[in-house]
Coordinates of C-alpha atoms in Angstrom, one line a residue:
X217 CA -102.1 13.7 -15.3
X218 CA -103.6 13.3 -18.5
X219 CA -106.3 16.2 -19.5
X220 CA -108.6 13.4 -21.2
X221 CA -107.8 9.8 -21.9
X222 CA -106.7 8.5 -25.1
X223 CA -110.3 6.7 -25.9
X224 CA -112.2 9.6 -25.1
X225 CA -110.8 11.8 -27.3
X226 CA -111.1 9.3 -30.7
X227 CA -114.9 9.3 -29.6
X228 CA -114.7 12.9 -29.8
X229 CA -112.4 12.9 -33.0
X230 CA -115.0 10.6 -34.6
X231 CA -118.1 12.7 -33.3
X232 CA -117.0 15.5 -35.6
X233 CA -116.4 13.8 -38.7
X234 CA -118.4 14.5 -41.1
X235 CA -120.4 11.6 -42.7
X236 CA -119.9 10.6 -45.9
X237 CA -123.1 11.5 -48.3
X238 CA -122.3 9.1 -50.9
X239 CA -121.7 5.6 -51.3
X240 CA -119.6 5.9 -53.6
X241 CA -117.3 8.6 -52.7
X242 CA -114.4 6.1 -51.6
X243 CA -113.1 6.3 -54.9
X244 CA -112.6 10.1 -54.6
X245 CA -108.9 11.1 -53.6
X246 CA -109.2 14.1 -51.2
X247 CA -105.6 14.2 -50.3
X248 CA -104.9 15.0 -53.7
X249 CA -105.2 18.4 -55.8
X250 CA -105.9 16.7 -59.5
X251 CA -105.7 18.7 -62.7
X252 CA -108.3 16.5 -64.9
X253 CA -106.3 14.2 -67.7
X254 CA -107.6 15.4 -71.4
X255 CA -109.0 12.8 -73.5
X256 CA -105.6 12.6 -75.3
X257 CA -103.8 12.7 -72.7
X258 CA -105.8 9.2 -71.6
X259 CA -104.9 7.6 -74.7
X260 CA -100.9 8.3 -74.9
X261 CA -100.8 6.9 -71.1
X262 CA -103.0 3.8 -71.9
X263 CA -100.5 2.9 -74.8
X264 CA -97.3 4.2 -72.7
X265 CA -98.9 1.8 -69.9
X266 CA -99.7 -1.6 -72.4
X267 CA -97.5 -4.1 -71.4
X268 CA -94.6 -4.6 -73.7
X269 CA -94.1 -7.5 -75.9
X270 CA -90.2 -7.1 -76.9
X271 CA -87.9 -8.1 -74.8
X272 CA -84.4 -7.8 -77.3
X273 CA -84.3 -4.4 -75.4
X274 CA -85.1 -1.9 -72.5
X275 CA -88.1 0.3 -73.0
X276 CA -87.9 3.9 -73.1
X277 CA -87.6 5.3 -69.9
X278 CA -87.5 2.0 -68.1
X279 CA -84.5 3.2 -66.2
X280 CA -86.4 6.1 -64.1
X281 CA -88.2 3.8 -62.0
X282 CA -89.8 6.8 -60.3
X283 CA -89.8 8.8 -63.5
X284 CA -88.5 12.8 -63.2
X285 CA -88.2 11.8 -59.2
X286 CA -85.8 8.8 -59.7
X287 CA -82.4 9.3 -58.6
X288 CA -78.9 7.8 -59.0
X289 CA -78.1 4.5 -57.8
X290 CA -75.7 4.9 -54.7
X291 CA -74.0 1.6 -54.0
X292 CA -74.1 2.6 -49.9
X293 CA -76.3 2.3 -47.3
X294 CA -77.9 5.2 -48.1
X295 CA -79.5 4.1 -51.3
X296 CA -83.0 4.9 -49.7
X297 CA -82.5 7.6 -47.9
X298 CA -82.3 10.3 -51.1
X299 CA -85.0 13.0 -52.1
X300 CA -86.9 12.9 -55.2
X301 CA -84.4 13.9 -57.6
X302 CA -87.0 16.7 -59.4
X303 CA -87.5 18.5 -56.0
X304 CA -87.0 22.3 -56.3
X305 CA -84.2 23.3 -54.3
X306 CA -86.5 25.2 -51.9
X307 CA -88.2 22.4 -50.6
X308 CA -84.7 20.4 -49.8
X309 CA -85.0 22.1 -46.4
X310 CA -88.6 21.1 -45.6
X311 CA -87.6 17.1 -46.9
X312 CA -84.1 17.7 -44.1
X313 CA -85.9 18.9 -41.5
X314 CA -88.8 15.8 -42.2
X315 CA -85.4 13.8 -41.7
X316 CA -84.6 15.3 -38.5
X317 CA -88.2 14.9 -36.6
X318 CA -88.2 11.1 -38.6
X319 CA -85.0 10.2 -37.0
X320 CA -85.8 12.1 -33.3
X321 CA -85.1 10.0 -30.3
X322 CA -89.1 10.6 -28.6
X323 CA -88.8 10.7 -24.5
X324 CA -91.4 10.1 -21.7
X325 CA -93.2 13.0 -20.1
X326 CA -92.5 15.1 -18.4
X327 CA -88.8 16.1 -19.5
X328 CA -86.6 19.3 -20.2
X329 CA -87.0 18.6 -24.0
X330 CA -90.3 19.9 -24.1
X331 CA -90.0 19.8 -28.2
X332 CA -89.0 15.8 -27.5
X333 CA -91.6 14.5 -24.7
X334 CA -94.8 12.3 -24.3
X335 CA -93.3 8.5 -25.8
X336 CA -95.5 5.6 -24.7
X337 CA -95.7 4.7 -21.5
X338 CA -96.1 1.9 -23.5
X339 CA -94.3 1.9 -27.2
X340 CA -92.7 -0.1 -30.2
X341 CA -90.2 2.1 -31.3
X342 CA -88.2 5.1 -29.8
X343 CA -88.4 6.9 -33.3
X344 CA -89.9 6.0 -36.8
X345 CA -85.9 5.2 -38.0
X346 CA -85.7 2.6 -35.5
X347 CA -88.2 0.2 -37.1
X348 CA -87.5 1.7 -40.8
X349 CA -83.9 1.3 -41.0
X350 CA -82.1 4.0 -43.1
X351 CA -85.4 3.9 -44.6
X352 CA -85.6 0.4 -45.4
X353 CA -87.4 -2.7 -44.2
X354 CA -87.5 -4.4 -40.6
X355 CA -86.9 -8.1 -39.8
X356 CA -87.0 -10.5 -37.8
X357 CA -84.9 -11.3 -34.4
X358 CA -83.0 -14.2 -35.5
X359 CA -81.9 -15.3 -32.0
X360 CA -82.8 -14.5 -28.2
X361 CA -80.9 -11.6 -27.6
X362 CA -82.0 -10.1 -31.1
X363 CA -83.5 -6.9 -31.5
X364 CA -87.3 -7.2 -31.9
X365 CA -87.7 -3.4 -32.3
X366 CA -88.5 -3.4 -36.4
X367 CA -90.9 -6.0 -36.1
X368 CA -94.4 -6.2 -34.6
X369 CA -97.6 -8.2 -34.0
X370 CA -100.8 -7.0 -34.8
X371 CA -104.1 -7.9 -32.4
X372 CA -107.6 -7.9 -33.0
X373 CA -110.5 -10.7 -32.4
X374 CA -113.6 -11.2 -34.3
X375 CA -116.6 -9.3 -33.6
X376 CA -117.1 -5.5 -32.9
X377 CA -119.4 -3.1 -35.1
X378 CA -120.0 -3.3 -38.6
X379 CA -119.1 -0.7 -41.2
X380 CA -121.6 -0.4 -43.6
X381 CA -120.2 2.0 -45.7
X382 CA -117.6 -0.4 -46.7
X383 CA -118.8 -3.7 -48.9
X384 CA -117.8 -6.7 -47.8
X385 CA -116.3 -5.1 -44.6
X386 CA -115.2 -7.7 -42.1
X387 CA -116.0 -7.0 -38.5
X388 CA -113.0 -7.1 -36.2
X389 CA -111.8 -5.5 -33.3
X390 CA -109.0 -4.7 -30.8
X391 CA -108.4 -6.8 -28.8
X392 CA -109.6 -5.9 -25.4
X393 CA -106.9 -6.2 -23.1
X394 CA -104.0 -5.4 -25.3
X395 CA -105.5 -3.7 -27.9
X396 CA -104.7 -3.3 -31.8
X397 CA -100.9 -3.9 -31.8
X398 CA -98.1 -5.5 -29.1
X399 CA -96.5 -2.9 -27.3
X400 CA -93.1 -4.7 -26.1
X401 CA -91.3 -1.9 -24.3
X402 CA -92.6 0.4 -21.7
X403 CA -91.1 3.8 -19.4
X404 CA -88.9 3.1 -16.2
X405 CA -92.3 2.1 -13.8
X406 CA -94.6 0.6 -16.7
X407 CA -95.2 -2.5 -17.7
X408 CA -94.3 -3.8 -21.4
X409 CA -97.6 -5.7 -22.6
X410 CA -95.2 -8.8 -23.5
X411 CA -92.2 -10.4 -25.9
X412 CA -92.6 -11.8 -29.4
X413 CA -90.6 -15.2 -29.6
X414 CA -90.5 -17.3 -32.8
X415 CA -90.1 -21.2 -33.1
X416 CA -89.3 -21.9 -36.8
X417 CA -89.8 -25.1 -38.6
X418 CA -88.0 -25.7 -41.7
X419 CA -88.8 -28.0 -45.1
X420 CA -87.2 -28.2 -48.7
X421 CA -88.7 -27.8 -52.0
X422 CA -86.6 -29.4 -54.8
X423 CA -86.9 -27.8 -58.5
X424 CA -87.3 -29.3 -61.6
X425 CA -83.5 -29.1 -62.3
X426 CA -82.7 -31.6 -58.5
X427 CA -81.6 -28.1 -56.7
X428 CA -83.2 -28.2 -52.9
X429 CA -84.4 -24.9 -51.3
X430 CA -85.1 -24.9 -47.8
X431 CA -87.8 -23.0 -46.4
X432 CA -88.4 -21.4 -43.1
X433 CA -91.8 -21.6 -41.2
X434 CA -92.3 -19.2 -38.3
X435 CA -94.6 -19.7 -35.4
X436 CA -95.2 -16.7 -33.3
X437 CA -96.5 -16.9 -29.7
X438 CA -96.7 -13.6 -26.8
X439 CA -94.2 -14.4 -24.0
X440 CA -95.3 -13.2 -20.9
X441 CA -98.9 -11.3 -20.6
X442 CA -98.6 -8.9 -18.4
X443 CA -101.8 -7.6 -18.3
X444 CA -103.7 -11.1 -18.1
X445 CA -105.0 -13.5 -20.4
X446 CA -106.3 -12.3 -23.3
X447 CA -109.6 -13.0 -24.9
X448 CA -110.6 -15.7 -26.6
X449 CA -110.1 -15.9 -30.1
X450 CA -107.1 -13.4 -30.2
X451 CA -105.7 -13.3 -34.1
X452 CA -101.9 -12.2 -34.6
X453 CA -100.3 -10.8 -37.7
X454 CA -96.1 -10.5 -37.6
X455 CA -95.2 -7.8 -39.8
X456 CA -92.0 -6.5 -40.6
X457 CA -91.6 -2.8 -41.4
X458 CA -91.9 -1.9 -44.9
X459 CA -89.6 0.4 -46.9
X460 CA -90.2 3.7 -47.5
X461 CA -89.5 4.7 -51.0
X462 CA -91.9 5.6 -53.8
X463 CA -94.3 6.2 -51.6
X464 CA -95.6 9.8 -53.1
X465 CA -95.5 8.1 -56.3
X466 CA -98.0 5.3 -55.3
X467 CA -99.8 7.9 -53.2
X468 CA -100.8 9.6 -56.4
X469 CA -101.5 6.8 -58.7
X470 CA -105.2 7.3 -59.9
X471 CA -107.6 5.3 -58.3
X472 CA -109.2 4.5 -61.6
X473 CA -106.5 3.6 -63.4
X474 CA -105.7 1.2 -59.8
X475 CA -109.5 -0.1 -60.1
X476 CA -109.4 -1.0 -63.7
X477 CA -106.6 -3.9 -62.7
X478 CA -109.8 -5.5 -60.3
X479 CA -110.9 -8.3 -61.3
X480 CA -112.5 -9.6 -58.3
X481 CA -115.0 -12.4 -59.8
X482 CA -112.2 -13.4 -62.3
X483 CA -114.1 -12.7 -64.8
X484 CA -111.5 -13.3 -67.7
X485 CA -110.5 -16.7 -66.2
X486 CA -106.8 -16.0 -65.8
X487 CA -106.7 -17.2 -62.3
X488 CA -106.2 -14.0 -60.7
X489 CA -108.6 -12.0 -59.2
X490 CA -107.2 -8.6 -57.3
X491 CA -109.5 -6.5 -55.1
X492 CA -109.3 -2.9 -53.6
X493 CA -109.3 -2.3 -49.9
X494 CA -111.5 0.0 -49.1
X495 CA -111.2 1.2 -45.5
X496 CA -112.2 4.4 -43.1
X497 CA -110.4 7.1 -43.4
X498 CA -109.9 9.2 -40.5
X499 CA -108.6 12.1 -42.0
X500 CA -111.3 12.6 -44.2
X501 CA -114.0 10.7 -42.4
X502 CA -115.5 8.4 -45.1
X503 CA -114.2 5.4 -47.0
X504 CA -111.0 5.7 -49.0
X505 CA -108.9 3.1 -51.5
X506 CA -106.5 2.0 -49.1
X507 CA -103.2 2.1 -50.6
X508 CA -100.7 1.7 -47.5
X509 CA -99.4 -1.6 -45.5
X510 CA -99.3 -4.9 -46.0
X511 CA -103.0 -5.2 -46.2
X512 CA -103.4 -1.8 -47.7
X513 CA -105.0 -1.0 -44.8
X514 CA -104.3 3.2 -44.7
X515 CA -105.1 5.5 -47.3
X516 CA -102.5 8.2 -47.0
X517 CA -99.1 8.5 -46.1
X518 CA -100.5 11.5 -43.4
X519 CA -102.5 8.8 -41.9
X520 CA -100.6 6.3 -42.0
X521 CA -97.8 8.6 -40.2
X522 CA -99.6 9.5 -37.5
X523 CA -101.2 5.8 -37.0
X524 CA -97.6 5.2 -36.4
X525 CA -96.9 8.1 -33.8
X526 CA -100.3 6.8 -31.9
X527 CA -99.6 3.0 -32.2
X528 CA -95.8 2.9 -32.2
X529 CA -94.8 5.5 -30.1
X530 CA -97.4 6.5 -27.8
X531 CA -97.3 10.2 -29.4
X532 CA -100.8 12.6 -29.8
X533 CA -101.2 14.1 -33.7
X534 CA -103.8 16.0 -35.0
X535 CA -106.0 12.8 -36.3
X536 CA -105.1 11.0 -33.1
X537 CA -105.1 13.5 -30.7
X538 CA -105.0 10.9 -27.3
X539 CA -101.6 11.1 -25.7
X540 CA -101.7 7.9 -24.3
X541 CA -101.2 5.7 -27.8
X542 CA -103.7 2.4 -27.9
X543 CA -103.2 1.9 -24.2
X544 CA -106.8 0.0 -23.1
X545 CA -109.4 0.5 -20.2
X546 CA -107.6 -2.3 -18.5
X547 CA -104.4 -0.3 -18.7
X548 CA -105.1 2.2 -16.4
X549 CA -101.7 3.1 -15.3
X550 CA -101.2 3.6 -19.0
X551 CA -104.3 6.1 -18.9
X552 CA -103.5 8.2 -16.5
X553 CA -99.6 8.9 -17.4
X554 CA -98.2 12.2 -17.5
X555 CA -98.5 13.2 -21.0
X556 CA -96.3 15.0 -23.4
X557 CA -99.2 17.6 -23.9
X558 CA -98.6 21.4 -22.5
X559 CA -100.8 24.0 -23.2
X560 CA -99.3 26.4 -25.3
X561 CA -96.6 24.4 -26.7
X562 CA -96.4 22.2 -30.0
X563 CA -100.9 22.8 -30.1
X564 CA -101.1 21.0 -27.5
X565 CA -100.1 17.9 -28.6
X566 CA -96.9 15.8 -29.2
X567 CA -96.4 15.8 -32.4
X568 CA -98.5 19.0 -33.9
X569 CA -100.0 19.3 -37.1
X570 CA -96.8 21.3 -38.9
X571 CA -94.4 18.2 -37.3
X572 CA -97.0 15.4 -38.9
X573 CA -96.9 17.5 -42.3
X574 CA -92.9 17.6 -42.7
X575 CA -92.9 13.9 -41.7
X576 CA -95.5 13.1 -44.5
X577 CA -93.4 15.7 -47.0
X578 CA -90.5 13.1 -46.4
X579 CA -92.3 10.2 -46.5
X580 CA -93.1 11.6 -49.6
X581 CA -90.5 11.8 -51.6
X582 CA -87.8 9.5 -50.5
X583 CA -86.7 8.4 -53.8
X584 CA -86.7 5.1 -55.7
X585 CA -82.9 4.8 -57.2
X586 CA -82.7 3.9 -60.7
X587 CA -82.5 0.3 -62.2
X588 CA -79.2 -1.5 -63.1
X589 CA -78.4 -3.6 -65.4
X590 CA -81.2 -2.8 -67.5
X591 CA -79.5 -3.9 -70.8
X592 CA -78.0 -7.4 -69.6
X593 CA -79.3 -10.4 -72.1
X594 CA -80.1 -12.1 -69.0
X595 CA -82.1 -9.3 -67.3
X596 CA -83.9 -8.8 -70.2
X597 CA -84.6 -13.1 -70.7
X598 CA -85.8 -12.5 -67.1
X599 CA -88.1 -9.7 -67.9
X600 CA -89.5 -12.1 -70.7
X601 CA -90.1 -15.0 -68.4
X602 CA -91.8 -12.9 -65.2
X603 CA -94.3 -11.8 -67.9
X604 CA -95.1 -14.9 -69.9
X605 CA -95.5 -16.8 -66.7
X606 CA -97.8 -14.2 -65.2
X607 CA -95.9 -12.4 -62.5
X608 CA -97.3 -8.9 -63.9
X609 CA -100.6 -10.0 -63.7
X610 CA -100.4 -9.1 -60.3
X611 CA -97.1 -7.2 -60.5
X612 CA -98.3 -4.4 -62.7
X613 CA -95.3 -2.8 -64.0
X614 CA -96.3 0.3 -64.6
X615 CA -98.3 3.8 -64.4
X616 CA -98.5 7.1 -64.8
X617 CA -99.7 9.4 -62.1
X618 CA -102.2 12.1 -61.5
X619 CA -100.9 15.9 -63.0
X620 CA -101.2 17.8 -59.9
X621 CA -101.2 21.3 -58.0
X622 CA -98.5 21.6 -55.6
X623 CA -96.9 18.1 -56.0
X624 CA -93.9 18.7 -58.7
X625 CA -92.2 15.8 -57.9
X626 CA -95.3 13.4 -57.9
X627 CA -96.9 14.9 -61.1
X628 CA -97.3 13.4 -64.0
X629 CA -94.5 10.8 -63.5
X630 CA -94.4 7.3 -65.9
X631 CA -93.4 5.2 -62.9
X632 CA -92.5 1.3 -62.9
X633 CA -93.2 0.3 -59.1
X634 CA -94.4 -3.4 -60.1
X635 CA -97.4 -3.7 -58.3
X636 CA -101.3 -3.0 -58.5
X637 CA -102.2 -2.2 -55.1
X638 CA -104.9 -4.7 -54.6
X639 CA -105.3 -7.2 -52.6
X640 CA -104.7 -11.3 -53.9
X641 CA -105.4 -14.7 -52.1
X642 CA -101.9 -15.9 -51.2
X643 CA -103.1 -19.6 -50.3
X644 CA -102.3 -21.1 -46.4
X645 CA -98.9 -20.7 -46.8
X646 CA -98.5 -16.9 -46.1
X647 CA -102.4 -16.6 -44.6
X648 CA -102.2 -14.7 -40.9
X649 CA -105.9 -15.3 -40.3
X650 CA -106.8 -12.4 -39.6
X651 CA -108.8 -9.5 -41.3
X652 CA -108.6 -6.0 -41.9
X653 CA -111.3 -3.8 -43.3
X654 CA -112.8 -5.7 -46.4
X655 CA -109.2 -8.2 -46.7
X656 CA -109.7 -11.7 -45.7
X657 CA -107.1 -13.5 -43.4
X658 CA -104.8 -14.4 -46.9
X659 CA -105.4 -11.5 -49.3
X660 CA -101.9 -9.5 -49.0
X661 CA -101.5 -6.2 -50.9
X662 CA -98.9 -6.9 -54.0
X663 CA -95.5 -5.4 -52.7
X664 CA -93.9 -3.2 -54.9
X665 CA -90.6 -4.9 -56.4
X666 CA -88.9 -1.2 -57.1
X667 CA -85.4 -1.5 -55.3
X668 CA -86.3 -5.2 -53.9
X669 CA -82.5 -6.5 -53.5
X670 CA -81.1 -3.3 -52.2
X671 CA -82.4 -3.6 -48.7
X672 CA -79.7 -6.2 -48.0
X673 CA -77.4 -3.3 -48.7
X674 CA -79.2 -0.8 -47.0
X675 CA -79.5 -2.7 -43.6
X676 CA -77.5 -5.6 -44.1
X677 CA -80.6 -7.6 -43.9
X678 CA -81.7 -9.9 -46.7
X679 CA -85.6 -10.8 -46.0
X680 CA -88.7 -10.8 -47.9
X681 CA -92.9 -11.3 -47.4
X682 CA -94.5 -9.7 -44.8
X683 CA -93.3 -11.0 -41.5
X684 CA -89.7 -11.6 -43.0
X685 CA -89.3 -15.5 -43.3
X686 CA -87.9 -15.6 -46.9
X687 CA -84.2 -15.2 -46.9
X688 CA -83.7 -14.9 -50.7
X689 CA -85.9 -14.0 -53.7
X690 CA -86.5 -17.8 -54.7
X691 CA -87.8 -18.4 -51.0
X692 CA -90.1 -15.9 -51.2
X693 CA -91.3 -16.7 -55.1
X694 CA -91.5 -20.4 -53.6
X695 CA -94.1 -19.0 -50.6
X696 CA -96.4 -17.7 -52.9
X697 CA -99.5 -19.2 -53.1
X698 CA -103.0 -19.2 -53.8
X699 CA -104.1 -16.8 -56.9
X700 CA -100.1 -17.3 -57.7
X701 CA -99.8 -20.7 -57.3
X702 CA -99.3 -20.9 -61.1
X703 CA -96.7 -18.8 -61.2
X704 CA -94.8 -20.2 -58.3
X705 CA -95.1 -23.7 -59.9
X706 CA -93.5 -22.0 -63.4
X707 CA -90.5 -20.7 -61.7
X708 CA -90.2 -24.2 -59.8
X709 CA -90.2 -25.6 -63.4
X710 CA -88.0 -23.3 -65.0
X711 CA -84.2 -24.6 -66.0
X712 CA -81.2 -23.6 -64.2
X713 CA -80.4 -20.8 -66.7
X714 CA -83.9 -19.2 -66.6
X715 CA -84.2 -19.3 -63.1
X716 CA -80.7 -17.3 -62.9
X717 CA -82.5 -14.8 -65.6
X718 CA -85.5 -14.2 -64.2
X719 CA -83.7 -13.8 -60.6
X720 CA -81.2 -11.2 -62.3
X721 CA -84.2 -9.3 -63.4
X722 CA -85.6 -8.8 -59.9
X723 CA -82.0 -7.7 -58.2
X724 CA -82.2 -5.2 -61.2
X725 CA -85.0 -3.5 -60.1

């Protein structure tokens, strides 16, 4: 039996957080340990960071898409799956052994693998690889009998407490039989909440030059509840897993220099807007910039990890220290399973605080490989065409990070990740409808672009947009909407030849 349920012990988590004293304070970055830029050193970045204007040639340094950290392109499924290429040789064990508990097979409670134990009863994923593929995206199951395990919905319905510490903050919560997230496997003697199953529609968009793309529509629907009707109103959100590189290097991209892209009132009347997410953090108990998934809904890679153990696996950390995942009061079998928690062993948890900090070290620094092809006419005509037609406006290609203590491979790094990290109206097309913290049912974080084509290499998978529906780079330019509705109507004007160019830019990223 469980020593104390799940819900009980994020009350008792939250109870002794401290409050936040300031208002203001979610623009501070406790996670990191920041040596103060000089007054010079703020100049040389904002004119290393001004958007170029020549395009007859790369620019300096554009290659080492993660800076120092970059590392050499590998043309094998492993492309992802590298270490920041400035790591001192002493940490390469610490990033191996982050491998090792990343790719661990998790079991139910109780087993002989007491270092293994406590998964679900009810789960997602048997280990973080499973859904993040050789450290790569997820996608969808294409047919019946395909695998749904590196794709997920999310739950909530309107309503619940407000937050007002955060602006703006939308009220939402789990919902209340199945909670935040579809679990669709379960132990030997539970019950899996339910099945995702997809119906797609399809429709073609013809260019300017006659070509037809077809586009794919996909409607999602729970098969089987098997814990009752849920509650009226319930919101869904597919999402595909994301891929895991660069994310140190976003991770320590000053919030400043983040907040200075905001432009949430528009106020220069370029069409786009671009606001932070600003959600609670319950590491630090207060407000943070959130930086992480597809709504930029976590603000560290520690907390976002151990979300993940809680939600997708069923496992207790430090900041989520129930055993029993998201399971809800209506799951009471779920409640009272034997957990993975034995005094004496691991903290008393299942994954203790020394597992969740090698995890985050990987998470860390698996590396962003370096651009291709950087020199090609036709990559650099590309380059020219995504930025007069206003791609980087949301896109952002490029900052420099924080100098910090303790974080070699993150510090001071001229990076080129190709995204701003707010969040941007995508129209009806890509809207899920449903909010999280301060985002609106179609505000979407701008993915990063770094590596974009090599996923199809990595996993064999060619997908793109949150839940996975685009297929190739023009569908997913052709989904955009909203704030980049301009831009999507540019590329559908473009000639043949341009089109190829500015497509041969993005595979060289």
């Amino acid at each position: 039996m469980r020593l104390l349920g799940g819900t009980a012990l994020a009350i008792l988590a939250c109870a002794a957080q401290a409050e936040p004293t300031d208002m203001s304070s979610w623009q501070d970055e406790p996670h990191l340990d920041i040596i103060p830029r000089t007054v010079e050193e703020a100049a040389r970045i904002g004119a290393v960071t001004a958007p170029t204007t020549d395009f007859n040639a790369p620019e300096r340094f554009e290659q080492k898409t993660g800076g120092a950290a970059t590392t050499r392109y590998l043309d094998t499924a492993d492309a992802f799956s590298q270490f920041s290429a400035n790591m001192p040789f002493e940490s390469e064990l610490k990033f191996k052994v982050g491998n090792g508990i990343f790719r661990k097979l998790w079991v139910g409670a109780p087993s002989s693998t007491k270092g293994s134990d406590g998964l679900g009863p009810l789960y997602n994923a048997r280990s973080c690889q499973n859904c993040h593929i050789k450290d790569g995206r997820g996608h969808l199951p294409e047919n019946p009998d395909d695998s749904r395990v590196s794709a997920l919905l999310r739950l909530s319905i309107p309503g619940g407490g407000g937050q007002l510490l955060i602006p703006d903050y939308i009220p939402t919560m789990p919902e209340p039989v199945y909670g935040g997230q579809l679990q669709d496997l379960a132990l030997e003697g539970y019950l899996a909440e339910g099945s995702i199953e997809i119906e797609w529609s399809a429709f073609p968009v013809t260019l300017a030059d006659g070509s037809v793309v077809e586009l794919r529509k996909p409607l999602f629907r729970i098969e089987g509840y098997r814990y009752g009707a849920p509650q009226d109103g319930l919101m869904m959100s597919p999402r595909v897993t994301p891929q895991m590189i660069g994310l140190g290097l976003l991770e320590s991209v000053p919030a400043a220099d983040i907040l200075a892209l905001a432009d949430p009132g528009d106020s220069d009347g370029d069409g786009i807007s671009g606001r932070p997410n600003i959600v609670w953090s319950d590491e630090f108990g207060r407000p943070l910039l959130g930086r992480f998934g597809l709504k930029a809904g976590k603000p560290t890679i520690r907390e976002q990890s151990a979300k993940a153990f809680a939600d997708d696996m069923g496992l207790s950390t430090p900041l989520f220290p129930g055993p029993s995942g998201e399971c809800t009061p209506v799951q009471a079998d779920c409640l009272n399973a034997t957990a993975g928690q034995e005094p004496g062993i691991r903290d008393g948890l299942e994954v203790d605080g020394q597992a969740l900090d090698l995890v985050t070290f990987y998470a860390r620094n698996l590396a962003v490989p370096e651009r291709r092809n950087l020199d090609d006419p036709a990559v650099l005509r590309g380059k020219e065409i995504a930025y007069s037609i206003g791609c980087t406006s949301c896109h952002n290609p490029k900052f420099v990070t924080h100098r910090l203590n303790g974080q070699v491979e993150q510090s001071f790094q001229l990076i080129w990740p190709y995204t701003d990290m707010l969040l941007h109206d995508m129209g009806d097309g890509l809207a899920d409808n449903r909010p999280e913290s301060r985002a609106t049912g179609r505000e979407w974080r701008t993915a990063p672009l770094w590596g974009i084509t090599l996923n199809r290499q990595v996993t064999g998978v060619e997908n793109y947009l949150h839940d996975g529906r685009a297929r190739s780079l023009i569908e997913a330019i052709l989904w955009h909407g909203g704030e980049a509705q301009a831009a999507r109507d540019a590329v559908v004007g473009l000639s043949t030849e341009d089109r190829k160019a500015l497509l041969a830019w993005l595979e060289s990223l």
